[in-house]
Every structure is written in structure tokens, then in C-alpha cells.
Amino acid sequence: MSQRTEFYDDRGVAVLPSYTRTGRQPGLSNRLAPLIQHLGPVIETAVDAQQIAAVLEAHGYNDRMVLERYGYPNVFELAEALYRAVPRKPAATKRKINPLSETLRELSHGLFYGMPGLFFPAVFAWAGSQEATLGLILSAVLGWSWSQGMIRLAYVLMGRGFAPEARVLLRSMLFMGLGLATLIAVLLQASPALAALLVLQMAYHMASSILLLYKQEMWLLLTALPGVISGAGFLLFPELLGAAPTVLVMMVAVLLSFTAALITLRTKANHSPWKILQKTDWLDAIPLMLYGFLSAVFVFLNPFWHWITGTSIAAGLAVVPLVLSMGGLEWQLRVFLHRMSLLLASTSDMRVFARNVNRIFLSVLASYAMLLLALSLLVRAFFNLNSMETQIFLIANFLLGLGFFVAFTLTTMNRTVRVLLGMLLALMVYAAVFALSLQGVLPLDGSLSYLIGCGFFTIYLLLAALPVLRELRNYQ
């Protein structure tokens, strides 16, 4: 997005000289002037009003927001007004992205998501299995939900042309997140080890999200590398290195990642992001925060049960393939959206579109499933996960990965509420089956109950996604 140059009239409304001096659309509301400024190049090169509507929705605008701010009944009416107000210009040639480098970048995200797993053997030896497990669960639930919310709000600001303000917002929310983690540690009267684990894990979740958002994977790798090397060394030579020195190196690595995120966010903004964001923006971020929260709950149900019962958490290794596959999920989701854009460019026949959309989606879902299956088999062989319980958990997490792929697809199409409903129903199914198994009504155990819950989640979302995939506006 190009640098903004704003001028203000006597009522304090931002206007763009290039769109106001020419005398075009004299009756156009001044409220549209900032929007025309921020999206001017997109509006000028749009082939129709529907393309502008798609851009508005991608930037976080919905019917309620459009009605409150601009007085139009829905996004499409606003798009029509913008399309009529701004003359057309030929689109500039876009910089080509190397597909191979982009694919490798996306695949690397799975490694970054799984990197903290190398920290935990030393952390478990240092803090004890009970406190380490609780710290892992709390930091994931808090970190995933908080990171989803702050990244969503940053995208809204960037989409409206306020890139510096987005960095200021993220910087503020970094420290707010640390404060929230510290407050939870105080309320729980956590030990120093648990408090340090909770706060530092929270810091890594937020810092890694920011560095990946700004495509600073190399900085994340370099800053986390000392912790990764020390964690791997502890696995090989635990008595030689010792738990406490290893954990200390890991803490330094997390602080380096946090510092790299702060450096990435260095900027000066002309406006306060807190004044730019409206009430509706904050409300729209809540479903994604709930999505992050419920995702963490799903993934860490198994460790939570082992924490409650005080039993071995070894079966928790079954989640490793799922975490490592998240980069592949991003890759295949991009492939799906790219293939859909090619389909739309090649046909205007809705029957052809309807016949092909599900086929394309199922093919990329199958590609992701093959990647997840390969990772599951590798992890099973590497960690010797041959017990019946761990193999059931591997299958359950395989199904959960497929469900997450569908969930990611639906959230990109602004169907987060459907995903949340599926998650809640699946958790209710799991809880009901597990409760009946504990009472002896059903001949099942915790692993089979979890398998049923994950299977329900995936099947429900697939059924919910099929009609949504055929809606043309999701791709324009």
C-alpha cells in the first residue's frame, strides 16, 4: 500500500486531493473520501463492482460496519458506489512470486510451530512433569487465542492503509499479552518455574506470530536456534548438559525472538490505532480469538487429562505430526485458492464451476492428508509409539488435522461462526461419550472418546463446507 497523504477539511474529515480537486462526483459523501484514498488503486483497476466488494470483505468490512459508517445497506451497495465514483485505470503488472520459494516458506512454518517441542524435555526435567504440563496447556490456550486476535486487528488496519498503525498496535498488544500471562500466573499463585514457563511461552507464541506475519522467518530461525540446539543436545546428553543450564539457554532464545519482533515493529505512526479501530472491529476479532482458544483446547485435551490424572504424557507425542503439518496446510490452502482463481478465469458457466469446486477442494485436502499421514508414520517410528493408546491418538489427530484444513478454509471465507459451532458440538460429543465411558455405560476409554470427537468435528465441517464452497463471492 502506498504512503497516505491526507488533508482535512474544516469538519476534520480526511479527503484525498487527487479525488476531490477534479470535481468528480460532487454529491459523493465526504465519508467515502478516506476509503477511496486507502483503496484507490484497487478501485481504479477493478473490472467490476463485485471485485471491489470482495476486496472490502477481505479487508474486514461487513454489512453492519458499512451501514454504520457509510450509510449503505450492505457491502455490495457500497462497492457499486465506489465503482461508479472512480474512473478505471489499467492494472499494474504484479511482481511475480516464486512458487517454490513461497512453498518452502510455508512449509517451514510447521517447523517453527513444532520448535518449542524440543524445549520441553529439559523443561519437564527442570520444573517437573505436572507443572510443565500445566504451563504448556495454559500458554497454548492463552497464546493461540491472543495471537489470533492481535493478528486479525493488524490485518484490518493494514487492509485500510494503516500499516504503521498496525505495527504500533502489535507492539502494544505484545506487552499487554505479557501482562495478561503474568496476571494469570499471579492469580494461580504459580511457582516461579510455572510463572516463567507461562510468560516465556506466551512471549514466543506472540513473537513467532508477528515474525511470520511480516515474513521474517530467517530472524525467527536465528533467534530460536540456540534453544533448539540446546534442547536437542539435552535429548542426547541429558546428564552432561543438565536441565537448568539448558532451560536458561532456551529462555535467552525466547527473549531474542521477542526482541526480533520488537525490532520488526519499529515505526512511527501518524494516528493512534486505538482511535482508528471501531467497536465493530473489536467485536469481529472475538470469533477468531475463540477459534484459537478452542483449537488449543482440542489439541491439548489429551495432555490435560494426563495432567489431571497424574499419568504419563508420552501419548501427547501423537500431536507432533499435526503441529508439523501446519505449514503444509497453509501451502495446500494457497494451492486451492490459486486453482479456484484459474477456474473462475476460465469459465463463466456456473454449472461448470459447481462441478469442479468440490473436486478441486477434495484433491488438495487429499494432498494435505498424504503429507499428514507421512508425518504420522515417521513420528510413530521415531518415537516408537506402538501402544494401542498412542496409535488411537495418532489416528484422532490425523482426523483433527483434516478438520483443521476445512476450518482454515472456512475462516478465510468469513465463516468462523460455523467453525466455532462445529468445535463446540464436537467437544460436547467428546464430553458425553467420555462421561458415559467413565460410568461404564460405553465400553470405551479416553483415547477412543477423543477419536469419536475428532471424527465428528471433521465430518461436521466437511458437510458444512460443501455448500459454502459453491458460493461464488468467496473467490471473487
XYZ file of N, CA, C and O in Angstrom, residues 93-177:
340
model
N 1.331 -4.282 -13.542
C 1.829 -5.653 -13.536
C 2.311 -6.007 -12.138
O 3.109 -5.291 -11.547
N 1.805 -7.123 -11.594
C 2.184 -7.531 -10.248
C 3.529 -8.238 -10.261
O 3.877 -8.926 -11.205
N 4.234 -8.036 -9.146
C 5.509 -8.734 -9.000
C 5.240 -10.227 -8.871
O 4.427 -10.670 -8.069
N 5.924 -10.998 -9.680
C 5.718 -12.434 -9.651
C 6.378 -13.038 -8.422
O 7.479 -12.660 -8.038
N 5.662 -13.977 -7.802
C 6.178 -14.680 -6.639
C 6.690 -16.039 -7.076
O 6.012 -16.770 -7.799
N 7.892 -16.372 -6.660
C 8.467 -17.669 -6.977
C 7.673 -18.739 -6.246
O 7.690 -18.793 -5.013
N 6.961 -19.616 -6.964
C 6.133 -20.626 -6.287
C 6.944 -21.543 -5.384
O 6.484 -21.913 -4.304
N 8.152 -21.906 -5.805
C 8.962 -22.818 -4.996
C 9.376 -22.154 -3.686
O 9.260 -22.757 -2.606
N 9.863 -20.919 -3.748
C 10.288 -20.238 -2.524
C 9.107 -19.999 -1.598
O 9.232 -20.102 -0.371
N 7.944 -19.676 -2.165
C 6.755 -19.465 -1.350
C 6.325 -20.767 -0.678
O 5.945 -20.778 0.502
N 6.404 -21.873 -1.413
C 6.054 -23.171 -0.840
C 6.997 -23.549 0.291
O 6.567 -24.007 1.361
N 8.294 -23.354 0.078
C 9.271 -23.670 1.127
C 9.055 -22.788 2.354
O 9.205 -23.245 3.497
N 8.723 -21.537 2.120
C 8.463 -20.630 3.241
C 7.264 -21.115 4.056
O 7.309 -21.129 5.300
N 6.207 -21.515 3.362
C 5.020 -22.006 4.070
C 5.301 -23.312 4.806
O 4.870 -23.497 5.951
N 6.011 -24.219 4.167
C 6.316 -25.497 4.813
C 7.177 -25.301 6.053
O 7.069 -26.054 7.024
N 8.037 -24.279 6.032
C 8.892 -24.031 7.197
C 8.086 -23.644 8.426
O 8.556 -23.813 9.554
N 6.869 -23.149 8.235
C 6.062 -22.723 9.379
C 5.749 -23.897 10.301
O 5.657 -23.726 11.521
N 5.581 -25.090 9.735
C 5.343 -26.259 10.564
C 6.501 -26.521 11.515
O 6.297 -26.893 12.684
N 7.718 -26.311 11.019
C 8.900 -26.487 11.873
C 8.926 -25.442 12.979
O 9.285 -25.741 14.122
N 8.559 -24.205 12.656
C 8.541 -23.158 13.672
C 7.480 -23.434 14.735
O 7.697 -23.173 15.918
N 6.316 -23.961 14.294
C 5.272 -24.286 15.260
C 5.712 -25.438 16.171
O 5.354 -25.477 17.346
N 6.486 -26.363 15.609
C 6.913 -27.524 16.384
C 8.195 -27.319 17.166
O 8.544 -28.154 18.011
N 8.893 -26.218 16.898
C 10.181 -25.975 17.538
C 10.130 -26.000 19.070
O 11.012 -26.565 19.724
N 9.093 -25.405 19.691
C 9.057 -25.446 21.162
C 9.013 -26.863 21.728
O 9.334 -27.059 22.906
N 8.620 -27.844 20.898
C 8.603 -29.216 21.384
C 9.965 -29.705 21.830
O 10.075 -30.562 22.724
N 11.022 -29.157 21.216
C 12.378 -29.533 21.634
C 12.745 -28.927 22.986
O 13.701 -29.364 23.628
N 12.007 -27.922 23.415
C 12.282 -27.301 24.701
C 11.809 -28.153 25.875
O 12.373 -28.084 26.968
N 10.762 -28.934 25.656
C 10.038 -29.487 26.787
C 10.725 -30.633 27.528
O 10.491 -30.778 28.735
N 11.529 -31.485 26.901
C 12.227 -32.489 27.728
C 13.042 -31.861 28.852
O 12.983 -32.302 30.008
N 13.785 -30.802 28.528
C 14.561 -30.120 29.569
C 13.652 -29.400 30.545
O 13.908 -29.379 31.766
N 12.580 -28.789 30.039
C 11.642 -28.082 30.917
C 10.967 -29.055 31.880
O 10.788 -28.750 33.067
N 10.598 -30.232 31.380
C 9.971 -31.240 32.236
C 10.945 -31.675 33.338
O 10.553 -31.861 34.494
N 12.217 -31.849 32.971
C 13.208 -32.255 33.971
C 13.469 -31.136 34.969
O 13.757 -31.402 36.154
N 13.354 -29.903 34.551
C 13.647 -28.749 35.412
C 12.477 -28.398 36.333
O 12.649 -28.199 37.544
N 11.266 -28.338 35.759
C 10.098 -27.877 36.518
C 9.252 -29.017 37.078
O 8.414 -28.777 37.950
N 9.440 -30.242 36.574
C 8.569 -31.337 36.971
C 7.448 -31.511 35.967
O 6.973 -30.537 35.369
N 7.021 -32.749 35.768
C 6.045 -33.036 34.710
C 4.705 -32.351 34.940
O 4.071 -31.868 33.997
N 4.235 -32.287 36.190
C 2.933 -31.681 36.463
C 2.926 -30.197 36.128
O 2.036 -29.711 35.433
N 3.912 -29.456 36.618
C 3.940 -28.019 36.376
C 4.267 -27.711 34.916
O 3.714 -26.769 34.335
N 5.142 -28.505 34.304
C 5.482 -28.277 32.897
C 4.267 -28.515 32.001
O 4.024 -27.761 31.051
N 3.491 -29.563 32.298
C 2.288 -29.841 31.505
C 1.271 -28.728 31.652
O 0.674 -28.273 30.662
N 1.062 -28.267 32.889
C 0.112 -27.172 33.107
C 0.573 -25.900 32.398
O -0.231 -25.190 31.784
N 1.869 -25.609 32.451
C 2.390 -24.428 31.759
C 2.220 -24.527 30.255
O 1.871 -23.537 29.589
N 2.445 -25.720 29.705
C 2.262 -25.938 28.267
C 0.820 -25.680 27.855
O 0.550 -24.986 26.862
N -0.126 -26.219 28.637
C -1.543 -26.079 28.290
C -1.992 -24.625 28.405
O -2.623 -24.077 27.487
N -1.677 -23.986 29.531
C -2.130 -22.606 29.753
C -1.536 -21.642 28.729
O -2.241 -20.773 28.199
N -0.246 -21.796 28.444
C 0.391 -20.879 27.493
C -0.156 -21.071 26.089
O -0.304 -20.101 25.332
N -0.475 -22.319 25.710
C -1.028 -22.563 24.379
C -2.427 -21.982 24.255
O -2.751 -21.310 23.257
N -3.272 -22.228 25.249
C -4.640 -21.712 25.211
C -4.628 -20.189 25.170
O -5.340 -19.553 24.371
N -3.806 -19.575 26.023
C -3.737 -18.115 26.067
C -3.039 -17.553 24.832
O -3.515 -16.590 24.212
N -1.911 -18.152 24.453
C -1.125 -17.631 23.333
C -1.828 -17.751 22.003
O -1.806 -16.814 21.194
N -2.483 -18.882 21.742
C -3.161 -19.067 20.462
C -4.321 -18.097 20.315
O -4.518 -17.507 19.245
N -5.113 -17.938 21.364
C -6.279 -17.056 21.262
C -5.850 -15.588 21.165
O -6.367 -14.838 20.332
N -4.892 -15.166 21.987
C -4.433 -13.771 21.958
C -3.776 -13.443 20.618
O -4.018 -12.373 20.044
N -2.956 -14.348 20.115
C -2.275 -14.099 18.839
C -3.267 -13.993 17.685
O -3.109 -13.152 16.799
N -4.302 -14.830 17.691
C -5.323 -14.750 16.642
C -5.978 -13.379 16.641
O -6.193 -12.771 15.590
N -6.297 -12.869 17.834
C -6.963 -11.576 17.917
C -6.087 -10.432 17.451
O -6.523 -9.575 16.670
N -4.832 -10.403 17.896
C -3.980 -9.261 17.541
C -3.605 -9.288 16.059
O -3.509 -8.234 15.419
N -3.406 -10.476 15.489
C -3.094 -10.544 14.055
C -4.298 -10.123 13.224
O -4.164 -9.436 12.202
N -5.491 -10.515 13.656
C -6.713 -10.098 12.955
C -6.832 -8.573 12.930
O -7.088 -7.962 11.886
N -6.641 -7.939 14.076
C -6.758 -6.480 14.139
C -5.673 -5.803 13.303
O -5.921 -4.767 12.674
N -4.481 -6.386 13.281
C -3.408 -5.828 12.454
C -3.769 -5.913 10.977
O -3.525 -4.974 10.205
N -4.356 -7.032 10.557
C -4.781 -7.174 9.167
C -5.833 -6.125 8.798
O -5.833 -5.582 7.687
N -6.759 -5.857 9.720
C -7.788 -4.854 9.456
C -7.152 -3.491 9.212
O -7.494 -2.782 8.263
N -6.195 -3.122 10.061
C -5.520 -1.833 9.890
C -4.714 -1.794 8.598
O -4.772 -0.802 7.859
N -3.966 -2.845 8.299
C -3.173 -2.866 7.070
C -4.071 -2.825 5.846
O -3.748 -2.171 4.844
N -5.195 -3.509 5.912
C -6.113 -3.520 4.780
C -6.704 -2.159 4.486
O -7.083 -1.874 3.354
N -6.771 -1.317 5.487
C -7.316 0.025 5.296
C -6.235 1.064 5.047
O -6.506 2.268 5.045
N -5.000 0.612 4.886
C -3.923 1.527 4.563
C -3.164 2.063 5.757
O -2.370 3.000 5.614
N -3.371 1.497 6.928
C -2.695 1.974 8.141
C -1.640 0.960 8.585
O -1.699 0.433 9.701
N -0.658 0.724 7.722
C 0.393 -0.250 8.046
C 1.233 0.163 9.250
O 1.512 -0.668 10.118
N 1.686 1.429 9.360
C 2.453 1.816 10.568
C 1.632 1.671 11.841
O 2.139 1.236 12.877
N 0.352 2.012 11.748
C -0.509 1.893 12.922
C -0.687 0.435 13.331
O -0.829 0.131 14.530
N -0.661 -0.475 12.346
C -0.757 -1.900 12.663
C 0.446 -2.362 13.482
O 0.308 -3.144 14.434
N 1.618 -1.858 13.136
C 2.823 -2.215 13.899
C 2.755 -1.655 15.325
O 3.155 -2.323 16.280
N 2.253 -0.441 15.456
C 2.114 0.148 16.791
C 1.140 -0.678 17.629
O 1.379 -0.937 18.816
N 0.039 -1.099 17.015
C -0.937 -1.919 17.730
C -0.320 -3.237 18.188
O -0.484 -3.654 19.344
N 0.400 -3.907 17.289
C 1.019 -5.183 17.640
C 2.045 -5.018 18.755
O 2.147 -5.873 19.649
N 2.796 -3.926 18.706
C 3.789 -3.683 19.752
C 3.106 -3.519 21.110
O 3.556 -4.063 22.122
N 2.015 -2.787 21.121
C 1.284 -2.593 22.387
C 0.696 -3.910 22.877
O 0.760 -4.230 24.076
N 0.137 -4.686 21.953
C -0.504 -5.937 22.355
C 0.514 -6.996 22.756
O 0.178 -7.933 23.502
N 1.750 -6.870 22.294
C 2.816 -7.751 22.777
C 2.971 -7.610 24.292
O 2.982 -8.613 25.031
N 3.089 -6.393 24.743
C 3.285 -6.163 26.176
C 2.009 -6.425 26.964
O 2.070 -6.891 28.114
N 0.858 -6.156 26.353
C -0.396 -6.479 27.024
C -0.526 -7.984 27.220
O -1.010 -8.451 28.261
N -0.087 -8.753 26.224
C -0.130 -10.207 26.343
C 0.766 -10.716 27.459
O 0.396 -11.621 28.210
